[in-house]
Every structure is written in C-alpha cells, then in structure tokens.
CSV table of C-alpha atoms and ligand atoms in Angstrom, one decimal:
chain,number,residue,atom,x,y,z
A,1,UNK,CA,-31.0,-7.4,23.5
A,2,UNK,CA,-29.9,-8.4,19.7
A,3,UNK,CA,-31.8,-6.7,17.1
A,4,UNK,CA,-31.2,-8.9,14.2
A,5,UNK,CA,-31.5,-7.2,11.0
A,6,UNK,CA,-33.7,-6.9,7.8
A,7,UNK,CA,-32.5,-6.6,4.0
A,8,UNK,CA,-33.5,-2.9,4.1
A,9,UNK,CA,-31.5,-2.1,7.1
A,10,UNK,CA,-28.1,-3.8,6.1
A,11,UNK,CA,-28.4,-1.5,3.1
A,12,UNK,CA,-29.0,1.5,5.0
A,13,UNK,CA,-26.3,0.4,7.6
A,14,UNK,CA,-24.5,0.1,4.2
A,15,UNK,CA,-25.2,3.4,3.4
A,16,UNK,CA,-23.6,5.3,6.9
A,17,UNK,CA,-20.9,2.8,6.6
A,18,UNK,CA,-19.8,3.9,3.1
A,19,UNK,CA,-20.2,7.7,4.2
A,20,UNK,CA,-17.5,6.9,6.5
A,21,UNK,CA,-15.2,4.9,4.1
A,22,UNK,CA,-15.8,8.5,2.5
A,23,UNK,CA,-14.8,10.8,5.2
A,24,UNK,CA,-12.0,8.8,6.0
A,25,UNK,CA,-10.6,9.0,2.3
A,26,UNK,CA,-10.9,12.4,2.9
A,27,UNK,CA,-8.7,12.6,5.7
A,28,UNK,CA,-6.2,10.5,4.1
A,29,UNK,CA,-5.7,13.2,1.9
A,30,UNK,CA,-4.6,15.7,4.3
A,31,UNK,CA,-2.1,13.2,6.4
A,32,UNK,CA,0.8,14.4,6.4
A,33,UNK,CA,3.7,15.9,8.7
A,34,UNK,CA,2.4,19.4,10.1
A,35,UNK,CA,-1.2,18.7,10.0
A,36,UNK,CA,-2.8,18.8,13.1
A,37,UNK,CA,-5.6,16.2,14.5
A,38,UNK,CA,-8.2,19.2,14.9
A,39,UNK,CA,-7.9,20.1,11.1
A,40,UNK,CA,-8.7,17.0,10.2
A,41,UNK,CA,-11.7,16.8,12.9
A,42,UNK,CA,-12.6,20.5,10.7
A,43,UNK,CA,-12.5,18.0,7.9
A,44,UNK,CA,-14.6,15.5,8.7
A,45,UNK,CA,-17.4,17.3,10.7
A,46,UNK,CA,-18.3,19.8,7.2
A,47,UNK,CA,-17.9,16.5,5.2
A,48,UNK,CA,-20.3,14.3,7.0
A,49,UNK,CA,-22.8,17.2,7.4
A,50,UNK,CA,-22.2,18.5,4.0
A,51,UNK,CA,-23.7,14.9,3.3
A,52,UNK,CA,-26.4,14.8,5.1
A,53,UNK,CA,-25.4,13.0,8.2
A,54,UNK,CA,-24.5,13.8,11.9
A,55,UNK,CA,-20.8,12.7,13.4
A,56,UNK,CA,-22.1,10.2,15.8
A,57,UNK,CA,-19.2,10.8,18.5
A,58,UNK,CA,-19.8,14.4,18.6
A,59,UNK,CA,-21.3,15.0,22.4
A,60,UNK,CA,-21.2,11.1,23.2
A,61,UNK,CA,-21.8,11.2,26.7
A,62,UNK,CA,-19.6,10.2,29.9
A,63,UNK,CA,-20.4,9.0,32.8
A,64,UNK,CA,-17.0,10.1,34.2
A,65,UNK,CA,-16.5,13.5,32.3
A,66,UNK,CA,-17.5,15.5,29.7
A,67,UNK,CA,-19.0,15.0,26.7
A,68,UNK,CA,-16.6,14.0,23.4
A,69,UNK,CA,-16.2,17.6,21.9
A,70,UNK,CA,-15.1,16.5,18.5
A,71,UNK,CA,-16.2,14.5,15.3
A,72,UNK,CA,-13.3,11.8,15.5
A,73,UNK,CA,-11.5,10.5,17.9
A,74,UNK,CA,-8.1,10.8,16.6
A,75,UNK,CA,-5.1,8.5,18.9
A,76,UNK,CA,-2.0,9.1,18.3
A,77,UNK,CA,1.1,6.8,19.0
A,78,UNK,CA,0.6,5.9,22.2
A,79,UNK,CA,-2.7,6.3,22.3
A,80,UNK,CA,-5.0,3.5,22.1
A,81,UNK,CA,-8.5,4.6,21.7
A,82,UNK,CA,-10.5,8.0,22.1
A,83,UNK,CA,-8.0,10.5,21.4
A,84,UNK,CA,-9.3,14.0,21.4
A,85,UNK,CA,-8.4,15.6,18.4
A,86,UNK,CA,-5.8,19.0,19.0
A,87,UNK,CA,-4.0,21.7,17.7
A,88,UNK,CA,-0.6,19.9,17.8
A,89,UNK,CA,0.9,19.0,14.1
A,90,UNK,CA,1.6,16.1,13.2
A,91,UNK,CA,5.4,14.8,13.3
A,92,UNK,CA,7.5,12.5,10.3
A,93,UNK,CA,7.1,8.8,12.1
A,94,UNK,CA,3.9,9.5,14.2
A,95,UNK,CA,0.5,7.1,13.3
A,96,UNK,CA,-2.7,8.2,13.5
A,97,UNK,CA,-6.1,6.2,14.4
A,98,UNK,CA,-9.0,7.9,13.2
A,99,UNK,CA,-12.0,6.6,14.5
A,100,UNK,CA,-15.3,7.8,12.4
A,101,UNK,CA,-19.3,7.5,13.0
A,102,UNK,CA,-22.1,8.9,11.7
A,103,UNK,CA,-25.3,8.8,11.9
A,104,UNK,CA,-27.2,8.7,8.3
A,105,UNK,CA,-31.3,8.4,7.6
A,106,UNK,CA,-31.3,6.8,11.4
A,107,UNK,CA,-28.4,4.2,10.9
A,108,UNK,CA,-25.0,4.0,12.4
A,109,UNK,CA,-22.0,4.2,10.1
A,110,UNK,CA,-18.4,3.1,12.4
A,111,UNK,CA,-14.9,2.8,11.2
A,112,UNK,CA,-11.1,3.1,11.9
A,113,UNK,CA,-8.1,3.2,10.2
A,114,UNK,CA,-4.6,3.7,11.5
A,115,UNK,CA,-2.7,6.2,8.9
A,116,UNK,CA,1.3,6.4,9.1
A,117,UNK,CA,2.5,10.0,8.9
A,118,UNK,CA,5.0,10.5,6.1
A,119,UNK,CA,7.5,7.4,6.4
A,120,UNK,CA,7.6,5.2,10.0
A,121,UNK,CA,9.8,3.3,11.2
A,122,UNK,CA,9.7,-0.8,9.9
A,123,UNK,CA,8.8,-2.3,13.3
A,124,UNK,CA,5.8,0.4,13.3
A,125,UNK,CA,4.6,-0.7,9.9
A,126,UNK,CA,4.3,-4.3,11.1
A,127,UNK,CA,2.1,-3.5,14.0
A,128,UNK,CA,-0.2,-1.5,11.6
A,129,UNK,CA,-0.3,-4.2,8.7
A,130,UNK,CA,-0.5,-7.3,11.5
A,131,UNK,CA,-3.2,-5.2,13.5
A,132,UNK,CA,-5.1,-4.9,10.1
A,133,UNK,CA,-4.5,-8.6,8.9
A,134,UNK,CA,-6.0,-9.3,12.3
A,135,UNK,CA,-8.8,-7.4,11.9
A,136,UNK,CA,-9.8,-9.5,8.5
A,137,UNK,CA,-9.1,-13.1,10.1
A,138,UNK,CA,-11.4,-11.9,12.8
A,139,UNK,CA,-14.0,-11.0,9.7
A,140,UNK,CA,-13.6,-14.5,8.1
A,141,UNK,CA,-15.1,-16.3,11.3
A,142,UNK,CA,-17.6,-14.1,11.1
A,143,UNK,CA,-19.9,-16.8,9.4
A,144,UNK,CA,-23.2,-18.7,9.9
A,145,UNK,CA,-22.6,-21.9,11.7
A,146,UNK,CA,-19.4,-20.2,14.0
A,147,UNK,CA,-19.6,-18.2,17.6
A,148,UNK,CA,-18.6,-14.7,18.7
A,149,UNK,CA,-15.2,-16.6,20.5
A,150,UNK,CA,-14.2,-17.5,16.9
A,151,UNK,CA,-13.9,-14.1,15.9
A,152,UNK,CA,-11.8,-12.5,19.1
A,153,UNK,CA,-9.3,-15.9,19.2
A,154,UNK,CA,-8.9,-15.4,15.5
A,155,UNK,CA,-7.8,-11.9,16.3
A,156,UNK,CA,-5.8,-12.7,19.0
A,157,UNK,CA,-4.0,-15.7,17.8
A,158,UNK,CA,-2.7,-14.0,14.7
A,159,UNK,CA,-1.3,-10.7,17.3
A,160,UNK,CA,0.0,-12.8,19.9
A,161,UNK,CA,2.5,-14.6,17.2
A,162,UNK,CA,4.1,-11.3,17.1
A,163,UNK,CA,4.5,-10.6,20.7
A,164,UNK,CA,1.6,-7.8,20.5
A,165,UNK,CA,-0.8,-7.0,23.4
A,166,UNK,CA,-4.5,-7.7,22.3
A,167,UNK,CA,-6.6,-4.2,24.5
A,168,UNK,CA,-9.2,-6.2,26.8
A,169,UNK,CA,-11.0,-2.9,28.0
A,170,UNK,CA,-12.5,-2.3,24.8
A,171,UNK,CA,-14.0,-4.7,22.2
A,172,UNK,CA,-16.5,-4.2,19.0
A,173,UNK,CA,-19.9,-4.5,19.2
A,174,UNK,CA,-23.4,-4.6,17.6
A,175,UNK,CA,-24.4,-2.0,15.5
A,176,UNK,CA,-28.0,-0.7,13.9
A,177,UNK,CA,-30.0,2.1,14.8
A,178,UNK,CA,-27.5,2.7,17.9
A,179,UNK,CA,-23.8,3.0,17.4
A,180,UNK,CA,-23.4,0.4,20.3
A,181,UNK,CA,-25.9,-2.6,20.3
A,182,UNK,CA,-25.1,-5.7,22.0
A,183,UNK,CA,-23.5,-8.6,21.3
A,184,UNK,CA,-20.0,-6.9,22.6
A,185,UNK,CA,-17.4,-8.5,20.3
A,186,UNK,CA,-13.9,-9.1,22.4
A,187,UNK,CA,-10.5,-9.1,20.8
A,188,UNK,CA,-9.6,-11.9,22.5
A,189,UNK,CA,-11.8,-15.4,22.9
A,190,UNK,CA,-12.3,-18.9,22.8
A,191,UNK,CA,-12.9,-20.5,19.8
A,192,UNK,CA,-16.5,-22.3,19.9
A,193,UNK,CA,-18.1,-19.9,22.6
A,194,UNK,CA,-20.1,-17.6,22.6
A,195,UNK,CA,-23.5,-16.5,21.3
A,196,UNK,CA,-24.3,-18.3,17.9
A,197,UNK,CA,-23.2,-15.8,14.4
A,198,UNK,CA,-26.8,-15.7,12.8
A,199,UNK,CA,-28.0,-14.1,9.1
A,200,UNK,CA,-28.8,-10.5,10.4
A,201,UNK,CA,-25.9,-9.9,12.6
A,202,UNK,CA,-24.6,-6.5,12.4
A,203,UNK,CA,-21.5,-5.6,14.2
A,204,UNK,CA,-18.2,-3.9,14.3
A,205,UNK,CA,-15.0,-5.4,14.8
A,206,UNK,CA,-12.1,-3.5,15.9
A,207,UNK,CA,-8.9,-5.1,17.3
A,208,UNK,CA,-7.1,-2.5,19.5
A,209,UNK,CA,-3.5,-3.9,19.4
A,210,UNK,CA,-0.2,-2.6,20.8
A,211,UNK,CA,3.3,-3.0,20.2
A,212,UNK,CA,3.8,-4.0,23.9
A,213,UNK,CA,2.1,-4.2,27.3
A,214,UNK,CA,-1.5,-4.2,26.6
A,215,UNK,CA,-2.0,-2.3,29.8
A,216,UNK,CA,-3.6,1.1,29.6
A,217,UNK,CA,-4.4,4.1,31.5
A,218,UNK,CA,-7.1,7.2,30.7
A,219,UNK,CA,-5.6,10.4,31.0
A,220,UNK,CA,-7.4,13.8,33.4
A,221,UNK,CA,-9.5,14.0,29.8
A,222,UNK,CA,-11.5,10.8,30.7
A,223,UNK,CA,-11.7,10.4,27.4
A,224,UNK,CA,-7.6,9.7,26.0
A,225,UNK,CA,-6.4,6.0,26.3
A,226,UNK,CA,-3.1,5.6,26.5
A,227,UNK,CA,-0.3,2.3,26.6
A,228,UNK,CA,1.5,2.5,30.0
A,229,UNK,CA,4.5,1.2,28.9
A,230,UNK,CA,5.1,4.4,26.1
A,231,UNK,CA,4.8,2.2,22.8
A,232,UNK,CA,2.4,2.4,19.7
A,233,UNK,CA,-0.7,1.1,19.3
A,234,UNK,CA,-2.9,0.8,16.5
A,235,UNK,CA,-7.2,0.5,15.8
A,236,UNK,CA,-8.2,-1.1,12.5
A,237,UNK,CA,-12.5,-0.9,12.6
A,238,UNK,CA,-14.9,-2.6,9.6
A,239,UNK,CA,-18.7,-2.8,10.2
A,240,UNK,CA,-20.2,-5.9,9.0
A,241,UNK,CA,-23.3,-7.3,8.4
A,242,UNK,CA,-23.9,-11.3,8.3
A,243,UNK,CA,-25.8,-11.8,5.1
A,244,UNK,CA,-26.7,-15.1,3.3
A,245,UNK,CA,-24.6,-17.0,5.9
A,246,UNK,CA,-21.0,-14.8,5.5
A,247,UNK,CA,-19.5,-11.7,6.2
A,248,UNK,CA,-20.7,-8.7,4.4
A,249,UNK,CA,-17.8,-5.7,5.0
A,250,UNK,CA,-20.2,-2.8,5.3
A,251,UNK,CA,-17.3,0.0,5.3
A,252,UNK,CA,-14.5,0.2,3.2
A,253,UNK,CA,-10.7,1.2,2.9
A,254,UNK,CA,-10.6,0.5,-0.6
A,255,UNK,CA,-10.8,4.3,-1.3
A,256,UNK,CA,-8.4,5.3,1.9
A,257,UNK,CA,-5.9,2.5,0.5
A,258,UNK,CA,-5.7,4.0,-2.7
A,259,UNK,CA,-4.7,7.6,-1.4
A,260,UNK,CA,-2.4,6.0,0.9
A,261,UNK,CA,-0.2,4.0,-2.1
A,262,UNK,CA,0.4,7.4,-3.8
A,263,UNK,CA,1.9,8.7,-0.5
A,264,UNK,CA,4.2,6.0,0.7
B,1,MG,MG1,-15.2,3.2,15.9
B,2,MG,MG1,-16.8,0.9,17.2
C-alpha cells in the first residue's frame, strides 16, 4: 500500500528529515581518528531527544535476533549496512556510514552519509564521491512522468562504469508515518518499469555500493553486513518527496559538507 502524501505532510517529513541533516552535522564534528562509533551513537541519541524526537532505529525489531541497541547504525569499511555502533576507535584511513532516523511530531526523518576518517586512501575517495554522485542521478529520475526502474538503473549505470558492485539485498523505500513504506526502491533496475513516480511520492534512496564483489554476509550479530570479499563499501541516503512534478531532497548534507571541507 502507497500512502501518497499531502502538502502538510512533506513539510513535516521535511521537518524529521532536517533534524537528521542536523544530527549528522553533529557527528561530523567529532570524526576523527580515535573516536569510537558508540560516542558518536552517545552523540546522536541526546541530540535527537534533546530535540524533541525519538532515534527511530533504536529497538527496531528482528525477526532473526535482537533488537538494534543503538541510535545509528554506524558500518565501518567493510561493512555495508547496519553496523552496530562499538567501543573500538576509529583508525587514520577507515570510512564511516552513519545511518540516522528519527521519529519527529509522528513523521520519519532517514539519512546516510559515509564520512572518511582523517585522510583515505585515493581509490577510497572515489567509491565515496561515485557512490554519492550515484545517489543524485538516482534523485534526478525521480520525476513526474518516469518509473521506479529509472531511478535504480540510474544508480547502477553510473557505479557499474567504475567496476563497483551495486548491494541487491537492500534497496530504499517509502517513507511517511513509518520509516519503511512501500514502494521498495532497488539500486539496480530497468529503465521504464516499475510503478509510475506520482506528486506525493515520498521515499528514500540509498545506493549501497562497494568497491568490489557486491556479495555480502551478516555476521553472529544479525544485524552487521559485511562485503565477503574484504573491501569498502559505502551508503549515501536522501529522503525525498515528489512535489509539483520533481524531486524535493527532504534531508540535507549541506551542513555535514561544510564541516567536512574544514577537515580534509
Ligand atoms: Mg537510513
Ligand atoms: Mg532508509
């Protein structure tokens, strides 16, 4: 079931969504070598409840496990998706995914950005800036008059011209009252197919994107997702409302992208 929706709810989706272009800022703050994934989990839980919200993720069921214990997930390297934030610092060359959501006045906020920590290697900083660029081409389909497939071959045509693996286990996906509506929104696709891109359409899309194999295996924590072959991977997230026939970028890394210039 789509639940298309109305002026007043793309601006309280607007709302969440800039909370977490918020709490991410804040986290690009404390990047750096010698952090560690669970003080910037301390971060981001006070932050969102400091501002009235609930972190979304925090006791997300699963049906294999237990619940997620933390605020963000937090993938590291390797790691594709769902990381569980730790007590391990941070190293000179590592990336970072931190996947945010809140949940603000009864709307779903939902975001990811993949932060480099201190200076990474060149062949690193291509997956991160191709995995991002990807991330907007698939944003630029997102119009009145195209299909869901437009979005994930987008995506996965601009990857694959670098020889990276487009994740097919996970995709984006609708997003209102519920962190995860339907439609799912694949990283991968056919242009032309797929339900119709309507005014009202809110999802997220988040290509998942590694530097090699695509192929992935969950660790004992049911939660980690990890590359099988060893390399990086990297998670860029917007949430985005379809509004007078285009693409309205509900989150932001405007404020995240600014922090990260005065680092690197
Ligand atoms: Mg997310
Ligand atoms: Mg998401």
């Amino acid at each position: 079931m789509i639940y298309l929706k109305t002026e007043d709810e793309i601006e309280a989706l607007r709302k969440a969504n800039q909370l977490v272009a918020a709490t991410l800022a804040e986290i690009a703050k404390i990047v750096q070598p010698g952090v560690t994934t669970r003080e910037m989990d301390t971060l981001a839980e006070h932050f969102i409840r400091d501002n009235g919200a609930v972190p979304s993720f925090k006791g997300c069921p699963n049906p294999f496990g237990p619940a997620f214990p933390a605020s963000i997930c937090t993938s590291v390297n390797d790691t594709i998706v769902h990381g569980i934030p730790e007590d391990k610092p941070l190293k000179k060359g590592d990336i970072v995914s931190v996947d945010c959501g809140v949940l603000l006045e009864g709307f779903c906020g939902d975001s990811c950005y993949t932060f480099c920590v201190g200076e990474v290697k060149a062949e690193i900083k291509q997956l991160l800036s191709v995995t991002k660029e990807s991330l907007y081409k698939g944003i630029e389909q997102a119009i009145v008059g195209n299909r869901l497939g437009d979005i994930g071959c987008a995506v996965q045509h601009h990857v694959q011209q670098y020889g990276y693996g487009v994740v097919r286990q996970y995709a984006g996906h609708g997003i209102g009252k519920k962190m995860h509506e339907d439609p799912m929104v694949p990283n991968y696709g056919t242009a032309g197919t797929g339900l119709a891109i309507s005014n009202g359409l809110c999802i997220a899309i988040e290509p998942m994107i590694t530097e090699g194999k695509a192929s992935s295996y969950l660790l004992p924590d049911r939660w980690s997702v990890k590359t099988r072959d060893g390399k990086s991977a990297a998670h860029y997230e917007h949430t985005i409302a379809i509004h007078h026939g285009k693409a309205d970028i509900l989150s932001s890394f405007e404020e995240v992208e600014q922090i990260e210039r005065t680092k690197h």
